[in-house]
mmCIF file of C-alpha atoms in Angstrom:
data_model
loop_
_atom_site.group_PDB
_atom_site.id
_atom_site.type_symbol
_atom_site.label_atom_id
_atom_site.label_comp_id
_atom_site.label_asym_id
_atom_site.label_seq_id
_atom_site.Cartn_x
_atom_site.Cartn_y
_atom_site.Cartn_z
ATOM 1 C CA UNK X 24 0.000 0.000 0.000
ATOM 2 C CA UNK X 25 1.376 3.646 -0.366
ATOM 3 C CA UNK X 26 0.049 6.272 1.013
ATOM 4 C CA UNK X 27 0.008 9.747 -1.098
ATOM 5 C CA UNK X 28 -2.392 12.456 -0.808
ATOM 6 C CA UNK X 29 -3.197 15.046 -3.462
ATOM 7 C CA UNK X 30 -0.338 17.484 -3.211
ATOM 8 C CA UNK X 31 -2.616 20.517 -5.079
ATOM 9 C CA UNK X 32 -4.481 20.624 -8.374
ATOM 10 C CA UNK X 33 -2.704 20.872 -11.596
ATOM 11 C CA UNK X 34 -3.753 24.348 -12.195
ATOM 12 C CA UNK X 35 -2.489 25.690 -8.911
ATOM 13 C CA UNK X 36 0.706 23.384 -8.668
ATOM 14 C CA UNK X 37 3.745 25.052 -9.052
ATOM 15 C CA UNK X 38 7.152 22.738 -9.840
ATOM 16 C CA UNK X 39 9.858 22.172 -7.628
ATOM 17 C CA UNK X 40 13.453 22.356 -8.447
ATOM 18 C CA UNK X 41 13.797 18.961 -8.378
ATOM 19 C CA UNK X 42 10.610 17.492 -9.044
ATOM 20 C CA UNK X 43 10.337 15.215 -11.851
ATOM 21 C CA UNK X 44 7.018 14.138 -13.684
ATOM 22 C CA UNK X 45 5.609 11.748 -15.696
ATOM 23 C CA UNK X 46 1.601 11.153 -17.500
ATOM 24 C CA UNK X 47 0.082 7.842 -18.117
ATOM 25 C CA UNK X 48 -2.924 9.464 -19.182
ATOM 26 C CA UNK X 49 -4.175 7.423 -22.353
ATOM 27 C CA UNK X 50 -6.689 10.191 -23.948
ATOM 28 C CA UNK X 51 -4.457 12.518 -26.203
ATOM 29 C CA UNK X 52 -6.221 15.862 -25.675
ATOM 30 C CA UNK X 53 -6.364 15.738 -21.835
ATOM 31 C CA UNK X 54 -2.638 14.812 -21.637
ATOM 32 C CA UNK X 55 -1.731 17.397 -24.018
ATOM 33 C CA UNK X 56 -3.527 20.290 -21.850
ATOM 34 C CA UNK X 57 -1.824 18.736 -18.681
ATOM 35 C CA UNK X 58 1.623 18.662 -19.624
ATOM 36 C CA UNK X 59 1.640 21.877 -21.408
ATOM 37 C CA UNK X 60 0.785 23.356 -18.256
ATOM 38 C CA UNK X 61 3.317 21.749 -16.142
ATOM 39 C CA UNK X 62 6.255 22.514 -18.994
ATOM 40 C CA UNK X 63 4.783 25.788 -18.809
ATOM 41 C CA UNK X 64 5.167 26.123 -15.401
ATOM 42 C CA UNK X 65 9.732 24.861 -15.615
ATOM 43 C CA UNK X 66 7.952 21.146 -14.782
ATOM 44 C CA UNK X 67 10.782 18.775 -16.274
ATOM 45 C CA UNK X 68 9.326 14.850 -17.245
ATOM 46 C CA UNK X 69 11.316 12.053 -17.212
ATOM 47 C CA UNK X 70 11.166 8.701 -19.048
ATOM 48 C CA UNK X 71 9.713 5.309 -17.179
ATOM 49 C CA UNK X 72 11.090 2.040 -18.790
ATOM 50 C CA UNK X 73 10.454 -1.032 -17.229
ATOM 51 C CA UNK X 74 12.796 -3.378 -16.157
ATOM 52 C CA UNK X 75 11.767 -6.095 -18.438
ATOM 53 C CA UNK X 76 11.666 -4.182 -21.664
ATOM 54 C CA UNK X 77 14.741 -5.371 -23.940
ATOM 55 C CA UNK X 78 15.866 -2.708 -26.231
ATOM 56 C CA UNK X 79 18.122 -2.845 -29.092
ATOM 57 C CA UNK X 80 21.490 -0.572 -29.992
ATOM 58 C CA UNK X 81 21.008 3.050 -31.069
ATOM 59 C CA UNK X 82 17.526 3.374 -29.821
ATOM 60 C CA UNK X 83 16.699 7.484 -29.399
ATOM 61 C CA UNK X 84 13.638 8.000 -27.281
ATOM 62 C CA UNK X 85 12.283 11.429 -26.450
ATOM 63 C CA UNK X 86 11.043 12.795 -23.408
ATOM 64 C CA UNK X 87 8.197 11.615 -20.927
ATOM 65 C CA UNK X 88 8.170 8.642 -22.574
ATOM 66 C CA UNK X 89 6.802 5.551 -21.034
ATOM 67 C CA UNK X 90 7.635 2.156 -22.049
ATOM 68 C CA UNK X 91 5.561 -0.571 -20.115
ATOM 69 C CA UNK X 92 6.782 -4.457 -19.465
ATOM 70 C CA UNK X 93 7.443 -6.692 -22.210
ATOM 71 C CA UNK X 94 7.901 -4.408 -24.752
ATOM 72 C CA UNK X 95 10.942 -5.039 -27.190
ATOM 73 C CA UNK X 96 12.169 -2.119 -28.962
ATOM 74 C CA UNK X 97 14.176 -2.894 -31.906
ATOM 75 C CA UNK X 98 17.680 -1.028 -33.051
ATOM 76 C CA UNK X 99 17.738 1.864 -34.734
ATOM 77 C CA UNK X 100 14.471 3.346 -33.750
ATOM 78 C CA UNK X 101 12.712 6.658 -32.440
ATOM 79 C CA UNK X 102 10.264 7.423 -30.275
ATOM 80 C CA UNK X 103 9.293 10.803 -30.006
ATOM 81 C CA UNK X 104 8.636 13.182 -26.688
ATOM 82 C CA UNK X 105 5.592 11.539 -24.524
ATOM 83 C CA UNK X 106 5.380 8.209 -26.172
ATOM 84 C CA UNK X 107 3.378 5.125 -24.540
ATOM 85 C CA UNK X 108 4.336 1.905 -25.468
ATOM 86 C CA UNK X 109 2.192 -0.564 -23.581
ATOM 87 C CA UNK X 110 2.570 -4.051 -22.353
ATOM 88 C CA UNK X 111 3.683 -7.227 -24.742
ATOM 89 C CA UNK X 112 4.452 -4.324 -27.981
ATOM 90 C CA UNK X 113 7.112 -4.678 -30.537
ATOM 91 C CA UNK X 114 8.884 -2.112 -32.024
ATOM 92 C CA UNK X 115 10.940 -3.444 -35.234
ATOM 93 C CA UNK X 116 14.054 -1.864 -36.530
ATOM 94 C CA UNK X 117 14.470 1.336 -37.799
ATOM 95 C CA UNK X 118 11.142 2.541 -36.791
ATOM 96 C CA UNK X 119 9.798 6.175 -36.082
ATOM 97 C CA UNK X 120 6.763 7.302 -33.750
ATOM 98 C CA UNK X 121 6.053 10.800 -33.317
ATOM 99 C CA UNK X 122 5.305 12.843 -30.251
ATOM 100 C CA UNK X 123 1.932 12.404 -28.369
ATOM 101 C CA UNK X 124 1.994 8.892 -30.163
ATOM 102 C CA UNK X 125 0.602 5.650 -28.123
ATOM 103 C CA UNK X 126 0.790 2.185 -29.123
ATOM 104 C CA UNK X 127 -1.588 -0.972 -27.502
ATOM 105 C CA UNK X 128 -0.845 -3.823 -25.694
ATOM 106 C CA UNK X 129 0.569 -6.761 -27.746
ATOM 107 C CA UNK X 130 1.046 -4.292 -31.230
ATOM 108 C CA UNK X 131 4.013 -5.617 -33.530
ATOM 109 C CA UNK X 132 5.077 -2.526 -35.719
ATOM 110 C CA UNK X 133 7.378 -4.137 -37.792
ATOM 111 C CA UNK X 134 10.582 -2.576 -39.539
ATOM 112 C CA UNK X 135 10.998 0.643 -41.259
ATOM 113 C CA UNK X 136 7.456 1.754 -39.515
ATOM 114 C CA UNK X 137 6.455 5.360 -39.312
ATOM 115 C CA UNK X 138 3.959 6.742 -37.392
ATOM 116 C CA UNK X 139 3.059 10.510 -37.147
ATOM 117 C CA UNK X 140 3.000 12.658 -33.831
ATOM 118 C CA UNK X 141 -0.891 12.192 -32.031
ATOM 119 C CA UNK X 142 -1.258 8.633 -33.494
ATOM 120 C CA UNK X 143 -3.275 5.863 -31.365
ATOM 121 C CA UNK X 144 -2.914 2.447 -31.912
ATOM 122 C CA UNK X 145 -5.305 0.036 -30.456
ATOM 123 C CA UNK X 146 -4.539 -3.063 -28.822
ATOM 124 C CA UNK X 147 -2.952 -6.411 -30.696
ATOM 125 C CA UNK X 148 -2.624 -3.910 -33.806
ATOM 126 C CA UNK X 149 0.005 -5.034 -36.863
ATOM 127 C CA UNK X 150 1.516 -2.584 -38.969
ATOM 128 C CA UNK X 151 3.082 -4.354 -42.218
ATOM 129 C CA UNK X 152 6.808 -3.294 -42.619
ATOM 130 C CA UNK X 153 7.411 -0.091 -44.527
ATOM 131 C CA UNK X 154 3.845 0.821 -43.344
ATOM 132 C CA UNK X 155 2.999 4.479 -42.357
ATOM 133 C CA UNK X 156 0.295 6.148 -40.431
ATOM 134 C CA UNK X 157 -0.732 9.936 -41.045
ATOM 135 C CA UNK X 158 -0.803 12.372 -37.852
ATOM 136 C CA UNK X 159 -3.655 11.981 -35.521
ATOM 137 C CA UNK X 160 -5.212 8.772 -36.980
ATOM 138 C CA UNK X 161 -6.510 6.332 -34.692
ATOM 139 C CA UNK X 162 -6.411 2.525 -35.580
ATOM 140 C CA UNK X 163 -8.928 0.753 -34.467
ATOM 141 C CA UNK X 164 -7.888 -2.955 -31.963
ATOM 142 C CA UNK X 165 -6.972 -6.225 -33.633
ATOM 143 C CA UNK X 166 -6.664 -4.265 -37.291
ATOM 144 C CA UNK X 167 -3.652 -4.742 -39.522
ATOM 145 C CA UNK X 168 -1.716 -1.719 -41.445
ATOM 146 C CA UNK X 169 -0.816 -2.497 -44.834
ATOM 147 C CA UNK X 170 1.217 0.412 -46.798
ATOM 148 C CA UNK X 171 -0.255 3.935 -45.354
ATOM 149 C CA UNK X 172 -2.844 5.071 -43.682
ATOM 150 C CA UNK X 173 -3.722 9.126 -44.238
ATOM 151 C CA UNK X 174 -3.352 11.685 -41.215
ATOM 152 C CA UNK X 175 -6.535 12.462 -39.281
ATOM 153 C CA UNK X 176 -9.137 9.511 -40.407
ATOM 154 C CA UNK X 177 -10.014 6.243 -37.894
ATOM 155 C CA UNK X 178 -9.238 3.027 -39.721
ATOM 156 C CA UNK X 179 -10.249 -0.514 -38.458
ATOM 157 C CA UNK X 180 -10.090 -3.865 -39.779
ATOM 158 C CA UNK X 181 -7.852 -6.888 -41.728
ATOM 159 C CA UNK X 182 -6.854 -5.287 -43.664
ATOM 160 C CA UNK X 183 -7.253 -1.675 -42.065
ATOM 161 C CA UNK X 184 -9.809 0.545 -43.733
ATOM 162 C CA UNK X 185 -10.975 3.778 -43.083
ATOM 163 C CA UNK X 186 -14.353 3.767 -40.740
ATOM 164 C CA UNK X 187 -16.588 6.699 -40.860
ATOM 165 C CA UNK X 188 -19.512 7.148 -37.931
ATOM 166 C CA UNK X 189 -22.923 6.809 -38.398
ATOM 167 C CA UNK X 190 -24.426 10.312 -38.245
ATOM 168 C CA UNK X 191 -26.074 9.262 -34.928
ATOM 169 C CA UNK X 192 -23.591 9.039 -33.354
ATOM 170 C CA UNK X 193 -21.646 12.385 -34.443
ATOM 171 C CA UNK X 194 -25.194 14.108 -33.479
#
C-alpha cells in the first residue's frame, strides 16, 4: 500500500526544483492540456522504462516517454517526446513514432514503420513493414496496417480501412 495524498491541483501546482514528472494518461487531448501546463510552469518529465523491456542498440527516445513491461524495442528506432508503449508491444528496426503517439498492448510494428506525432494504436494492432500512419489517426484494436494510412481519419479492420460514424452518433 502507499500512502500519497493530493499534493494541489494541476492548475495551482507550481514545480519544484527537483521534481520530476511523468503522465500515463491514455486520452491525447487531456494529456496534451496537462503537460503543457506543467512545462509551462519549468515542470521537467522524465522517461519510465520497465525493467523487463529489452531494447536494441542506437535506440533514441524522447522525453516523458513511457515504455511498459514486455515491450521489445528494436535497433535503430525513435520514439518521439511523450510516447506510450504498452505491455507485450514490438517495435521493429528502424522505426519512427512521433510525439503524443501511443501504441496498444501486444502491437508488432514491424521494420521501417512510421507513425506521425498524435497517433493511437489500439490493442494487438500489426503494422506491415514499410507501413505508415498519417498524424492523428486512430487505428482501431486487432486491425492490420498495410502500406499507409492518411493523417486524421479512424481506420479498423484486416486489412485496415478507413471507418466513418454513423451520423447518430456524431449528433
Amino acid at each position: 500500500r502507499y500512502d500519497a495524498g493530493v499534493i494541489s491541483s494541476i492548475e495551482e501546482y507550481r514545480p519544484k526544483p527537483n521534481d520530476l514528472f511523468v503522465c500515463a494518461i491514455g486520452n491525447m487531448k487531456p494529456k496534451k492540456k496537462i503537460i503543457s501546463m506543467i512545462l509551462k510552469r519549468g515542470g521537467k518529465f522524465t522517461n519510465i522504462v520497465h525493467p523487463t523491456v529489452l531494447m536494441g542498440n542506437n535506440v533514441r527516445l524522447g522525453t516523458g516517454v513511457i515504455l511498459c513491461p514486455y515491450s521489445v524495442i528494436s535497433s535503430n528506432t525513435f520514439l518521439g517526446d511523450f510516447v506510450c508503449v504498452n505491455l507485450h508491444a514490438s517495435i521493429g528496426h528502424d522505426v519512427r513514432i512521433g510525439n503524443w503517439s501511443f501504441v496498444g498492448t501486444g502491437c508488432a510494428l514491424n521494420g521501417h514503420v512510421t507513425l506521425g506525432d498524435s497517433v493511437f494504436v489500439g490493442g494487438h494492432v500489426i503494422v506491415l513493414p514499410r507501413g505508415s500512419i498519417g498524424n492523428g489517426t486512430v487505428v482501431g484494436a486487432g486491425s492490420m496496417i498495410i502500406g499507409r494510412v492518411k493523417p486524421h481519419v479512424t481506420v479498423f479492420g484486416v486489412p485496415a480501412k478507413e471507418f466513418r460514424f454513423p451520423k447518430s452518433i456524431n449528433n
